[in-house]
XYZ file of C-alpha atoms in Angstrom:
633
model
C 14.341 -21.646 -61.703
C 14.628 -25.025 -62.353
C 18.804 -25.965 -63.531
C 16.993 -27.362 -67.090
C 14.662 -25.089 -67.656
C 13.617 -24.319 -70.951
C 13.092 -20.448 -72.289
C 11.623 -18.975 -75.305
C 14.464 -16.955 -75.122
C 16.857 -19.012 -76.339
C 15.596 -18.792 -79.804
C 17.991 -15.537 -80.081
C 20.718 -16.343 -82.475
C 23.870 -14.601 -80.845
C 24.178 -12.566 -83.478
C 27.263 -10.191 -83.988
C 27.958 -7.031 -81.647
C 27.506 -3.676 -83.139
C 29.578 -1.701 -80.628
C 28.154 1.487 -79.646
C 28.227 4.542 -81.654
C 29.039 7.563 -79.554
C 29.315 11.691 -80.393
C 31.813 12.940 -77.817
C 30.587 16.366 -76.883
C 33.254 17.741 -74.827
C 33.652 14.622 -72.234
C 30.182 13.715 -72.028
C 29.506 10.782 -74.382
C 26.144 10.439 -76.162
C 24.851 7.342 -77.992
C 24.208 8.289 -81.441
C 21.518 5.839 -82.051
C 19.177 6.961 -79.071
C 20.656 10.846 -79.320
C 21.123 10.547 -75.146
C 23.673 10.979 -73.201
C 24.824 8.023 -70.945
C 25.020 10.066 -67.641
C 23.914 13.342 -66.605
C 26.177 16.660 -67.979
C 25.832 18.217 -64.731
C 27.738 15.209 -62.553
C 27.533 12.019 -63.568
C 28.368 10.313 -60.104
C 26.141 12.517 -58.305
C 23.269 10.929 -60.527
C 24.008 7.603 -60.168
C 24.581 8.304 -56.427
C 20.974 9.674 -56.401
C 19.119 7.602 -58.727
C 20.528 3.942 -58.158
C 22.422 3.834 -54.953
C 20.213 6.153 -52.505
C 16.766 5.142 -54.475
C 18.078 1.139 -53.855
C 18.699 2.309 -50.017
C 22.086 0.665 -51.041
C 24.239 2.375 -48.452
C 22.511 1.495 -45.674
C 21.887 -2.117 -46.618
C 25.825 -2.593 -47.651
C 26.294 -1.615 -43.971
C 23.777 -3.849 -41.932
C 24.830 -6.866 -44.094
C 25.993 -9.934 -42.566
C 29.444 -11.995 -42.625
C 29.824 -13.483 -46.052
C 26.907 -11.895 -47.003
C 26.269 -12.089 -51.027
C 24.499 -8.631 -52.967
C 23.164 -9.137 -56.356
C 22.191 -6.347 -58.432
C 21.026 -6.409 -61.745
C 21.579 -3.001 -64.547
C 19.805 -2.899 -68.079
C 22.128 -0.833 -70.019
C 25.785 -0.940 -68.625
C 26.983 1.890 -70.756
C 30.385 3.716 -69.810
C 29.760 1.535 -66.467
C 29.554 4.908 -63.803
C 26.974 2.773 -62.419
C 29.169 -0.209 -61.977
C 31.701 1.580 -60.571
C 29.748 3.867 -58.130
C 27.963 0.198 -56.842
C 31.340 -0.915 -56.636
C 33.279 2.015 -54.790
C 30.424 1.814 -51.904
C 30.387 -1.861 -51.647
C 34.150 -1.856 -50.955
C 33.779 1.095 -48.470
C 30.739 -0.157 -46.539
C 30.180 -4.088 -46.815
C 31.979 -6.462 -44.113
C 34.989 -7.430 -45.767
C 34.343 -11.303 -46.813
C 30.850 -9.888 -48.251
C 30.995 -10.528 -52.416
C 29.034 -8.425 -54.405
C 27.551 -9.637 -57.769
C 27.051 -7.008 -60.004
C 24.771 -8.631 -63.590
C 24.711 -5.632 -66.593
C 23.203 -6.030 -69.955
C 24.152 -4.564 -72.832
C 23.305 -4.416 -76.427
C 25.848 -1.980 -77.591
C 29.366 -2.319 -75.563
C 31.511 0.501 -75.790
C 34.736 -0.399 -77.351
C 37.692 -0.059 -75.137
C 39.348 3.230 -76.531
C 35.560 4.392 -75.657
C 35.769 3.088 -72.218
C 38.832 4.450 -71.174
C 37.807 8.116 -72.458
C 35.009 8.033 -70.481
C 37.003 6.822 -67.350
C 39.540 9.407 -67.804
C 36.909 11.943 -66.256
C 36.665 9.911 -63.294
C 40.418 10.396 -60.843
C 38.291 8.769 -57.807
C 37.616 5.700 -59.620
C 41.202 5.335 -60.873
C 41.683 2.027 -59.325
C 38.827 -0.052 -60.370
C 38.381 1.649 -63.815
C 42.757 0.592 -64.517
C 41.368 -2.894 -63.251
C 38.182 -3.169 -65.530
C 40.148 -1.777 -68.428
C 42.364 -5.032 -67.855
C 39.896 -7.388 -68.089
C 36.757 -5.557 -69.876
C 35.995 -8.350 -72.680
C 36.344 -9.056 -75.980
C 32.845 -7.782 -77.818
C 31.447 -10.883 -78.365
C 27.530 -12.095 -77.718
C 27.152 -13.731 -74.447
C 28.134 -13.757 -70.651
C 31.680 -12.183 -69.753
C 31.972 -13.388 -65.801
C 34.596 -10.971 -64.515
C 36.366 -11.198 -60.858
C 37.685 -7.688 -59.734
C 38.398 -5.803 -56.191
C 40.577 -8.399 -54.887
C 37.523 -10.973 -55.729
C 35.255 -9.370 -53.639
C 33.291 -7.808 -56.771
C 31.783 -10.085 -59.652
C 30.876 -8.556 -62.868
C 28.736 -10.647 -65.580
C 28.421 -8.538 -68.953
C 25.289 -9.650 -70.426
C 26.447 -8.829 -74.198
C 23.441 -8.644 -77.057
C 19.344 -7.772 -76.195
C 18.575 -7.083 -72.549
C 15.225 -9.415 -72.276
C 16.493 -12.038 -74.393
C 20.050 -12.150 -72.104
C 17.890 -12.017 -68.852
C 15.506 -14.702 -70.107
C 18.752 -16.901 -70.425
C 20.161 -15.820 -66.729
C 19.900 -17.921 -63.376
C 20.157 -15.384 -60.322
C 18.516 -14.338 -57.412
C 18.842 -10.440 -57.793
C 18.422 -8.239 -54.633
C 18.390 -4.832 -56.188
C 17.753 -3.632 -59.853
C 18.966 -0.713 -61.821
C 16.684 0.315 -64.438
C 18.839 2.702 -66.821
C 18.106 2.285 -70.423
C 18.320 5.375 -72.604
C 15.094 7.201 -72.079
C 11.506 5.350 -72.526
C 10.909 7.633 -75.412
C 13.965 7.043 -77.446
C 14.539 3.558 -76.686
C 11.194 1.564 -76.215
C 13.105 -1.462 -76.907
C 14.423 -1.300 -73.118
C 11.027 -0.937 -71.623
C 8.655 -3.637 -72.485
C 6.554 -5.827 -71.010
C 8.975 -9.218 -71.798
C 11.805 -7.235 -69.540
C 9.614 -6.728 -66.925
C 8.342 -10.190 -66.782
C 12.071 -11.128 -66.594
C 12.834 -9.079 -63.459
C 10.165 -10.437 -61.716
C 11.382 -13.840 -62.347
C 14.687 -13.387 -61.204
C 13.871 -10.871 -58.155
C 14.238 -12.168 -54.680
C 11.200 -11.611 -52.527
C 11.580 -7.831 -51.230
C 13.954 -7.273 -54.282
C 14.794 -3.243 -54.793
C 14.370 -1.374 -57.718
C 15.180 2.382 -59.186
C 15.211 4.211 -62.670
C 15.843 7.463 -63.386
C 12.660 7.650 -65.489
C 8.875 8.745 -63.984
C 7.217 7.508 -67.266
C 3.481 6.246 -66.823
C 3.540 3.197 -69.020
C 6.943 1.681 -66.933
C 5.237 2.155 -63.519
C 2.366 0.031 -64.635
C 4.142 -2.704 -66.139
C 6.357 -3.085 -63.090
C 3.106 -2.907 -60.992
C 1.867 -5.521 -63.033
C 4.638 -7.889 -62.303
C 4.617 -7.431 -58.599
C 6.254 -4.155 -57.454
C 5.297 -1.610 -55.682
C 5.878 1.420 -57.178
C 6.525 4.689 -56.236
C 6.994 8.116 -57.456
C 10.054 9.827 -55.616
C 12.129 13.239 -55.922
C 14.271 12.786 -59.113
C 17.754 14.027 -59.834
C 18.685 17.524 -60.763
C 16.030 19.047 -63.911
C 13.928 15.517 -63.204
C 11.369 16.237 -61.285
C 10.569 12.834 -60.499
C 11.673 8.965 -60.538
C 10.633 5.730 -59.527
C 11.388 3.392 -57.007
C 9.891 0.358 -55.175
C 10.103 -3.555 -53.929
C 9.381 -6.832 -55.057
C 6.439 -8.476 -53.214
C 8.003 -10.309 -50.065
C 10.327 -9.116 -47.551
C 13.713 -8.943 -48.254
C 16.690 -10.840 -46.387
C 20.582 -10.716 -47.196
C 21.814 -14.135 -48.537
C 24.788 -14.968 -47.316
C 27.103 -18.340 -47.928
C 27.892 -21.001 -45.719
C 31.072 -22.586 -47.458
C 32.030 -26.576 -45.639
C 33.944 -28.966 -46.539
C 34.143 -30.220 -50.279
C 36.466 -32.780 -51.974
C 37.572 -32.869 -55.579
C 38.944 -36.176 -57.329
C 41.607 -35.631 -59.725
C 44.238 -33.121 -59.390
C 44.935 -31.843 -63.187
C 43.533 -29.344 -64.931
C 39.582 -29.873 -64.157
C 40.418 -30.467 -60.347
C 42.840 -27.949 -59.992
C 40.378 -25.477 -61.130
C 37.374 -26.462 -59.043
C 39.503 -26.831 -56.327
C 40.654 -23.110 -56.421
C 37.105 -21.714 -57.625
C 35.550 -23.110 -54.021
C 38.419 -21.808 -52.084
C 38.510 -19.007 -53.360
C 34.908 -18.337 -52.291
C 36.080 -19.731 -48.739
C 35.592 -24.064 -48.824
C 38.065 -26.107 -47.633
C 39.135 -28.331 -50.015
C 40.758 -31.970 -50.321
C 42.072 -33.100 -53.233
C 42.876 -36.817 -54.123
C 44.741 -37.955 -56.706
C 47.093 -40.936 -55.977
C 49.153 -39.783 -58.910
C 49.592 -36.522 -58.246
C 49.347 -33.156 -59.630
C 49.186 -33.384 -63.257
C 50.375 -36.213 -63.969
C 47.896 -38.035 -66.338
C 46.434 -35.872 -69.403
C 47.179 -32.923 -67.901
C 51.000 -33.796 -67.538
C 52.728 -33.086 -71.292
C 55.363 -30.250 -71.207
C 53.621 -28.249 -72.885
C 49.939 -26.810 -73.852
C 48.293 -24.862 -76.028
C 45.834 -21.620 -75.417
C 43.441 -21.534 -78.042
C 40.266 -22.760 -79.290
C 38.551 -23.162 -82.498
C 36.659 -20.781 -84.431
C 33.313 -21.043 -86.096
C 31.204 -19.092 -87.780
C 27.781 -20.845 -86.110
C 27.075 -19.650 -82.475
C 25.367 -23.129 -81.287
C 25.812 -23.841 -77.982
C 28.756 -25.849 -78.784
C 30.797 -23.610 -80.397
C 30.444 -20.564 -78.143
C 31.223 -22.261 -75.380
C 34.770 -22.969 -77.589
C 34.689 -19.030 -77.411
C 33.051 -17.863 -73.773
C 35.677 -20.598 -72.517
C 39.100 -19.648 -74.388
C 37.421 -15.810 -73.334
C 36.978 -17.315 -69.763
C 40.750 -19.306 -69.402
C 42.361 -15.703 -70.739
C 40.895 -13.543 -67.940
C 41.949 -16.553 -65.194
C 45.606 -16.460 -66.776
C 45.435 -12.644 -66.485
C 44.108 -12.790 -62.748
C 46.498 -15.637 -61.661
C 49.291 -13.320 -63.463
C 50.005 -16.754 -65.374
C 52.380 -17.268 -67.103
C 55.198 -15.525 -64.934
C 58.242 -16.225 -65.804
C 59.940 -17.755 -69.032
C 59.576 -21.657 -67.738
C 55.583 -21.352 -67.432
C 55.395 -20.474 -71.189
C 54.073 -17.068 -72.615
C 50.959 -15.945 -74.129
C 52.878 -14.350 -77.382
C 49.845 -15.535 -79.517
C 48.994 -18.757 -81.506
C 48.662 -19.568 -85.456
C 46.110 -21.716 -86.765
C 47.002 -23.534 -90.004
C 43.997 -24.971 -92.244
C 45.358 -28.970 -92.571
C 42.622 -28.847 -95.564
C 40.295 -27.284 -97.783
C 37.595 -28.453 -95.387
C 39.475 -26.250 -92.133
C 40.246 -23.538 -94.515
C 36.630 -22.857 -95.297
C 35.586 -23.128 -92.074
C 38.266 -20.719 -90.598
C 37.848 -17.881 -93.236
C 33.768 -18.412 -92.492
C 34.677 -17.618 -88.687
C 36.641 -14.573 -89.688
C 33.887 -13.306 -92.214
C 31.425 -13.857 -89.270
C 31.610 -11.056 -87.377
C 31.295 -12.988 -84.398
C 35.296 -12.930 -83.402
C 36.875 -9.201 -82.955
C 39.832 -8.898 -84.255
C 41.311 -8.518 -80.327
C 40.976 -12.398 -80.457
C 41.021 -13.642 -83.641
C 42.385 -11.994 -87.298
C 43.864 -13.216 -90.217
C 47.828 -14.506 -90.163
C 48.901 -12.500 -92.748
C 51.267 -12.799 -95.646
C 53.610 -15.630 -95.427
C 51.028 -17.937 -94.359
C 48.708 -20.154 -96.133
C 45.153 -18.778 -97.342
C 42.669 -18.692 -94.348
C 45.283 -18.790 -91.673
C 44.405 -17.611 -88.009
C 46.069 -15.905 -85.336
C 44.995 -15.630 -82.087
C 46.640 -12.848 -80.391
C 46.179 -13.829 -76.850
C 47.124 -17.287 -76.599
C 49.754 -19.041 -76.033
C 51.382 -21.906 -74.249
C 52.109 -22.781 -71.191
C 53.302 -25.992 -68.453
C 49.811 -27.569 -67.497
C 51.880 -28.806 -64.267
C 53.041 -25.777 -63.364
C 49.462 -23.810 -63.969
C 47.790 -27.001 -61.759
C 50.354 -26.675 -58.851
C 49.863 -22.424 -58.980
C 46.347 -23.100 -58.647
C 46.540 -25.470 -55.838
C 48.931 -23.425 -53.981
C 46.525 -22.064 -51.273
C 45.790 -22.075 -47.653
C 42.445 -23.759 -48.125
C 43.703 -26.759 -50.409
C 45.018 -29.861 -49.509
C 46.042 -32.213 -51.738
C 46.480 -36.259 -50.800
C 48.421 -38.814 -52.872
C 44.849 -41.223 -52.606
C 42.982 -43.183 -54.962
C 38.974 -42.543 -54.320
C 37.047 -46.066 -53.941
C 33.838 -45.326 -52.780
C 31.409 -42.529 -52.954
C 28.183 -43.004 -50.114
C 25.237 -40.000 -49.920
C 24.841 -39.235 -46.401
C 21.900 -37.345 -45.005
C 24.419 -34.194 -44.876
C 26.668 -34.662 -47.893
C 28.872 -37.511 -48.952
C 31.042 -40.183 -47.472
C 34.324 -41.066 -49.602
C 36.529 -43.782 -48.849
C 40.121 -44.110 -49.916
C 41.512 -46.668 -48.498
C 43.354 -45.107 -46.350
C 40.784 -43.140 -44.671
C 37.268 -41.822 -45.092
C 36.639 -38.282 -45.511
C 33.094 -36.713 -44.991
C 32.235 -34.156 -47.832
C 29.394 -31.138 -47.776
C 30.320 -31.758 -51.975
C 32.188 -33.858 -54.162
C 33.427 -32.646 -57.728
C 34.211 -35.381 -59.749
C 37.413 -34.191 -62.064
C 39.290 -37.730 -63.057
C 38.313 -38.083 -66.393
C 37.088 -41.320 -68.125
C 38.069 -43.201 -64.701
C 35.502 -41.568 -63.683
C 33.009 -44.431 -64.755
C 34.680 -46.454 -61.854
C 32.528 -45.075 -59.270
C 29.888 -46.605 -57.939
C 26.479 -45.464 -60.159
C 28.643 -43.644 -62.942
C 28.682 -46.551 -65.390
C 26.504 -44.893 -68.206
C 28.999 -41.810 -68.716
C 29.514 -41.523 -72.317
C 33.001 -40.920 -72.547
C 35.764 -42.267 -75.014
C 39.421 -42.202 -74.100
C 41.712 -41.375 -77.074
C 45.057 -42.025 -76.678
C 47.669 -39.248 -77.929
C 51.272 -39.528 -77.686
C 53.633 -36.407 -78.238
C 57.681 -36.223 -79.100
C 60.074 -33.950 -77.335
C 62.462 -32.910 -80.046
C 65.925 -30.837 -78.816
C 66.147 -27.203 -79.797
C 68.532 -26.079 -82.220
C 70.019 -22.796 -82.462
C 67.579 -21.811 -85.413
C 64.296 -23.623 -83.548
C 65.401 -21.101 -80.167
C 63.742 -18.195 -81.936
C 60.508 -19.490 -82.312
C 58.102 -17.431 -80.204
C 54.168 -18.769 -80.459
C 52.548 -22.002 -80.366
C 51.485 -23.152 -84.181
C 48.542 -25.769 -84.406
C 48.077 -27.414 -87.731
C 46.711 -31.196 -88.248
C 49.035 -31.456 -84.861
C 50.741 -28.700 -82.809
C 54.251 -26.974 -82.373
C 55.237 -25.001 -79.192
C 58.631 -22.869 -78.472
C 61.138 -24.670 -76.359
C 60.636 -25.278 -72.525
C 63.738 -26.695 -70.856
C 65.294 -26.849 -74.211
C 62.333 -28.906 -75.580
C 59.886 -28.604 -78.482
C 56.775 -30.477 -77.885
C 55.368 -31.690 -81.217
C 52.140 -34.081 -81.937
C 50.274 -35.432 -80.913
C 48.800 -38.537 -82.267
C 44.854 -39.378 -82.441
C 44.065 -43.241 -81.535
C 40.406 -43.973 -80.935
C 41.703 -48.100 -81.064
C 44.981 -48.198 -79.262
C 44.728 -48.269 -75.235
C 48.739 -49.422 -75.430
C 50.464 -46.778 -72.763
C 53.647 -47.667 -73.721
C 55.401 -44.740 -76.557
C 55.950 -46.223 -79.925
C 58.441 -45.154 -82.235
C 56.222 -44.807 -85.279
C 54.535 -42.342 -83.305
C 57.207 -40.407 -82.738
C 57.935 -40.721 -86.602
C 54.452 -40.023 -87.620
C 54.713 -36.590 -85.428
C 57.733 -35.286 -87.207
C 56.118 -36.445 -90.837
C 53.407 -34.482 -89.945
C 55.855 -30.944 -89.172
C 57.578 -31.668 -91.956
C 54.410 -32.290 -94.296
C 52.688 -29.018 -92.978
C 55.685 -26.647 -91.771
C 58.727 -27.731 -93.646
C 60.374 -24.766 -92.799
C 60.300 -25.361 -88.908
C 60.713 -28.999 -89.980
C 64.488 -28.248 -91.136
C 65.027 -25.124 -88.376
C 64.734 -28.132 -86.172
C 66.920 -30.625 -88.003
C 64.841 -32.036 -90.043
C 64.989 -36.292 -90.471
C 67.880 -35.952 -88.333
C 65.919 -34.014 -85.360
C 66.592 -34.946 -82.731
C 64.145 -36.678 -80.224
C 65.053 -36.222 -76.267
C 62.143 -37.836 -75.072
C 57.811 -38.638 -75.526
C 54.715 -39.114 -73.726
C 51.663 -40.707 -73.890
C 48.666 -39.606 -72.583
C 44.740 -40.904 -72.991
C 42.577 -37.765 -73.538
C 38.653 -37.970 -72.495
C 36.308 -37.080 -74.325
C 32.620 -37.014 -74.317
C 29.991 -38.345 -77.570
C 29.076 -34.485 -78.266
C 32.610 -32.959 -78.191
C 31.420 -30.826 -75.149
C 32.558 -31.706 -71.175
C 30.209 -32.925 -68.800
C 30.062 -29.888 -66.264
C 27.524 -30.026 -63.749
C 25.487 -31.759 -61.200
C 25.129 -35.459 -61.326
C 21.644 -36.717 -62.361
C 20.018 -39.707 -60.238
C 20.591 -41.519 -63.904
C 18.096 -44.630 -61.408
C 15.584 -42.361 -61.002
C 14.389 -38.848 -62.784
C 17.363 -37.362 -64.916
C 15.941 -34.454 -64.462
C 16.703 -34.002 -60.808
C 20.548 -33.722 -59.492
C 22.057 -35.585 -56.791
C 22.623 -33.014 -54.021
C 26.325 -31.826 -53.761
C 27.429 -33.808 -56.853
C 29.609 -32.621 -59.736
C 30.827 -33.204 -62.431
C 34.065 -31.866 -65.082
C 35.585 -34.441 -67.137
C 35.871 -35.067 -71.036
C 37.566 -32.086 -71.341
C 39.205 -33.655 -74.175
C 42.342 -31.388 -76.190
C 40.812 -28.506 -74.595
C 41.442 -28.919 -70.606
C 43.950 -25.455 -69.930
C 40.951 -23.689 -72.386
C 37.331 -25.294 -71.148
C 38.187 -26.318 -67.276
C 38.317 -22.587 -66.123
C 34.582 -22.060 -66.814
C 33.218 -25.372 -66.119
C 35.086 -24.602 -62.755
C 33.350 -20.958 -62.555
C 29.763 -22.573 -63.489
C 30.389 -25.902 -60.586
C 31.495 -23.184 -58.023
C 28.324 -20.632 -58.658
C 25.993 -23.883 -58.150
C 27.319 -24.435 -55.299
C 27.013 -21.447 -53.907
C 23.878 -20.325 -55.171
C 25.178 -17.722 -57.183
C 24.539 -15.927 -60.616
C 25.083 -18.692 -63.021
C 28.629 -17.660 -65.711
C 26.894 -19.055 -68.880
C 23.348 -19.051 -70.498
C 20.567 -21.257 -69.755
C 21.218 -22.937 -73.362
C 24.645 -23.692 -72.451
C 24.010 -24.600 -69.131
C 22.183 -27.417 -70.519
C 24.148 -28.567 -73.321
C 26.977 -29.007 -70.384
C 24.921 -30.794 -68.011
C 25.777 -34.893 -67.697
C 21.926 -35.260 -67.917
C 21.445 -34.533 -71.323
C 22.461 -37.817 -72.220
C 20.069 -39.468 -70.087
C 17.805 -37.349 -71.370
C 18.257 -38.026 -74.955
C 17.953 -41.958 -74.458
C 15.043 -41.686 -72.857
C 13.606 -39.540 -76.243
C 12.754 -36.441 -73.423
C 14.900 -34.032 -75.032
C 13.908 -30.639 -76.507
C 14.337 -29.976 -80.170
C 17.087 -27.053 -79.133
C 19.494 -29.112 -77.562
C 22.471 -30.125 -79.554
């Protein structure tokens, strides 16, 4: 499918999760709703063993595939995920040992975690990768969760709310399906004509499928859309099931990672730079400043984002990326030790009546669990946040922990010119030209220097923040605190506080009213931290200035490069784009990272089709040539 294609799908309006409702009888849960049980009472594993992983042939073609091969398979109805982790288990045991395995699951009606875990206890051979996916099993929120497990070899997207309304919003090329929604009979809504559709569209030729269910009405949609269908021995009291192929004959795809280069080494090029090795690129990095050392480069940053009770596109990605930059922190095990920061949680103040509206609104929503956002509690002014799982942390450090590996190089140069070659891109230094399969542009407004970039519509706002001295009292403070600026605990004995907003002022040089107007700003919204820190007589160790980037729409630019000469609509082969990452860079660059790396490789796209276009750098060009759609923001 085309990277801007348009689906009627994206009319669904993210509504709130209603988490499953389940009757535990004895350890077998059942789904109150439907009045099913999500596996089989006999042996669950056994089941799924028959049903999905014999009917798929999935043993055998784990086996025979090829070096870096990549398996997608699709699941309507991940459940207690058995399914997930039998897939899993046998990929691990029987796949060569660089192959990745993609594993896409929708689902309506997540179990909570307490549910989860129950049902996992009854599972001793699964122990590993059930203690792993209880780490990172996400927050129930609407939307794609993009979860790396097995030691990265295993990718699990959660397709959170309606299965043919998520799948109409998905990008992938999916070489087996598993078709396990509660029975036809007791939940039509998982067997319709729109879902079938859907898995045609997004089966590769030869694609595999298998469902527990025999019913008459399923084997002749699916034969309508292109599969050939079979009846087949079923599992247990079943007498039958179905299985069958997409038309076409079916080849592994595999990845061919080369050589790419990323410009700009802070938080947006630290990022992409470790999403493509990880997935096996070599990767130069230029920056002829260094690691972190322009926006990226204050003491101290927050982990947040902020809340809102309207899913547009714009303000869940504020949520699927604070979601995203969590589960890298948690993977990366960052922050380690005292010096990186901590992720003890961060309060939210309302500045105004406008902020406090809007932040009780996201908290009456239901679209933020209480795992990631609830109220601050007593002590606190009306409509006050707290987000349990941020924090703050060193951008420097985080960029240089990212960087740190094998396939990564990093090279004090400045990038002058960027040629298209027949096989990639030429970039010239000055120093030296490097040849490039791919090129992710991650500088930030000086990103408009190069050579055919001139119509990016980015604004640099410059932002300067004071480093105030602990005192004995300020010592104790434990999580970051944003209000019309931001607090965070001490790091080498030093508070950052700020930062200033200039849309006018390019000067680079600190000012001392700055410094001034960040301390009248404590003092005028935590007066209380204001004195713990000395109040007038604070005292100030240091400040930086830095110019944050940020883009017309408030959202980055994350994606391929349009020809902006020629048709918008078409990308420039092997050319990226994450910049105007604004205030947000530690929360949004993680996932813009995630979504550059799986275009690359031609892999299940992280976010939604709707939100894969309100990223990409074309929709500007787009709108001023009056050839947008009404849906995009």
């Amino acid at each position: 499918m085309h990277w801007l294609t348009i689906q009627d799908a994206f009319l669904d309006d993210f509504a709130p999760l209603q988490p499953a409702r389940i009757d535990w009888q004895d350890t077998t849960p059942v789904a109150r709703d439907f009045d099913d049980p999500y596996f089989s009472r006999d042996d669950g594993p056994a089941e799924t063993t028959h049903v999905f992983l014999h009917g798929n042939q999935l043993p055998e073609r784990f086996a025979a595939l090829p070096p870096r091969a990549r398996f997608v398979i699709a699941e309507t109805g991940f459940g207690t995920g058995l399914n997930f982790l039998c897939a899993a288990t046998l990929f691990l045991q029987q796949a060569p040992a660089d192959a990745v395995l993609h594993f896409v699951s929708a689902e309506k009606h997540p179990l909570t975690h307490a549910d989860l875990a129950r049902a996992h206890a009854g599972w001793p051979a699964f122990a590993p990768l059930c203690a792993e996916l209880a780490r990172h099993y996400p927050a129930l929120t609407p939307g794609f969760h993009r979860l790396w497990l097995g030691n990265r070899r295993i990718a699990l997207t959660l397709l959170f709310g309606d299965a043919a309304v998520r799948f109409g919003q998905l990008q992938a090329r999916v070489d087996a399906w598993f078709l396990d929604g509660f029975a036809p009979a007791r939940n039509p809504g998982m067997w319709t004509d729109d879902l079938f559709r859907q898995f045609a569209r997004l089966s590769a030729p030869g694609a595999s499928f298998a469902t527990f269910t025999a019913a008459g009405f399923v084997r002749r949609g699916l034969a309508a859309q292109g599969f050939d269908v079979a009846r087949v021995p079923g599992f247990g009291r079943k007498r039958e099931m179905l299985t069958g192929h997409f038309l076409g004959g079916w080849q592994p795809a595999h990845s061919t990672p080369g050589h790419a280069l990323v410009i700009g080494a802070g938080l947006a090029g630290a990022t992409s730079a470790r999403a493509l090795a990880e997935r096996g690129w070599q990767v130069t990095v230029c920056d002829p400043a260094g690691i972190a050392q322009h926006a990226s480069g204050n003491l101290a940053g927050v982990v947040y984002t902020t809340p809102s009770a309207h899913a547009t596109p714009q303000n869940r990605f504020y949520q699927s990326s604070y979601l995203h930059a969590l589960h890298w922190l948690a993977r990366h095990d960052f922050p380690s030790q005292p010096d990186d920061g901590a992720l003890t949680g961060v309060l939210q103040l309302p500045p105004d009546a406008r902020h406090r509206d809007k932040q009780q609104a996201a908290l009456d929503s239901g679209l933020w669990p209480a795992d990631v956002l609830r109220p601050a509690g007593s002590g606190w002014p009306d409509a006050s946040l707290l987000m349990p799982a941020g924090g703050y942390l060193r951008p420097q450090r985080w960029c240089e922990h990212l960087l740190r590996h094998p396939h990564i190089t990093v090279l004090p140069e400045a990038v002058e010119t960027l040629t298209a070659t027949q096989t990639g891109w030429q970039v010239g230094t000055g120093h030296r030209t490097h040849d490039a399969d791919i090129v992710i542009i991650a500088n930030a407004a000086d990103a408009t220097r190069l050579a055919g970039l001139h119509w990016l519509p980015l604004k640099r706002i410059r932002g300067q923040v004071s480093y105030y001295r602990a005192t004995e009292a300020s010592q104790r403070w434990s999580q970051a605190i944003c209000h019309s600026g931001y607090l965070t605990p001490a790091l080498d004995g030093l508070h950052c506080v700020g930062a200033t907003f200039d849309l006018h002022q390019l000067e680079a040089t600190p000012r001392d009213g700055d410094d001034a107007r960040n301390l009248a700003e404590l003092a005028a919204n935590l007066p209380a931290y204001h004195a713990d820190l000395g109040g007038a007589d604070a005292a100030l160790a240091g400040h930086r200035v830095g110019f944050r980037c940020q883009s017309t729409d408030f959202l980055p630019l994350a994606g391929p490069v349009p020809d902006a000469c020629a048709n918008p609509s078409t990308p420039q082969p092997g050319l990226y784009l994450s910049i105007a990452h604004g205030s947000r860079g530690i929360t949004g660059t993680p996932l813009c990272a995630e979504l550059i790396a799986a275009l690359a490789n031609d892999e299940p796209v992280p976010v939604d089709q709707e939100m894969l276009a309100a990223l990409a750098p074309a929709r500007f060009i787009l709108r001023q040539r009056k050839k947008q759609p009404e849906w995009m923001p």
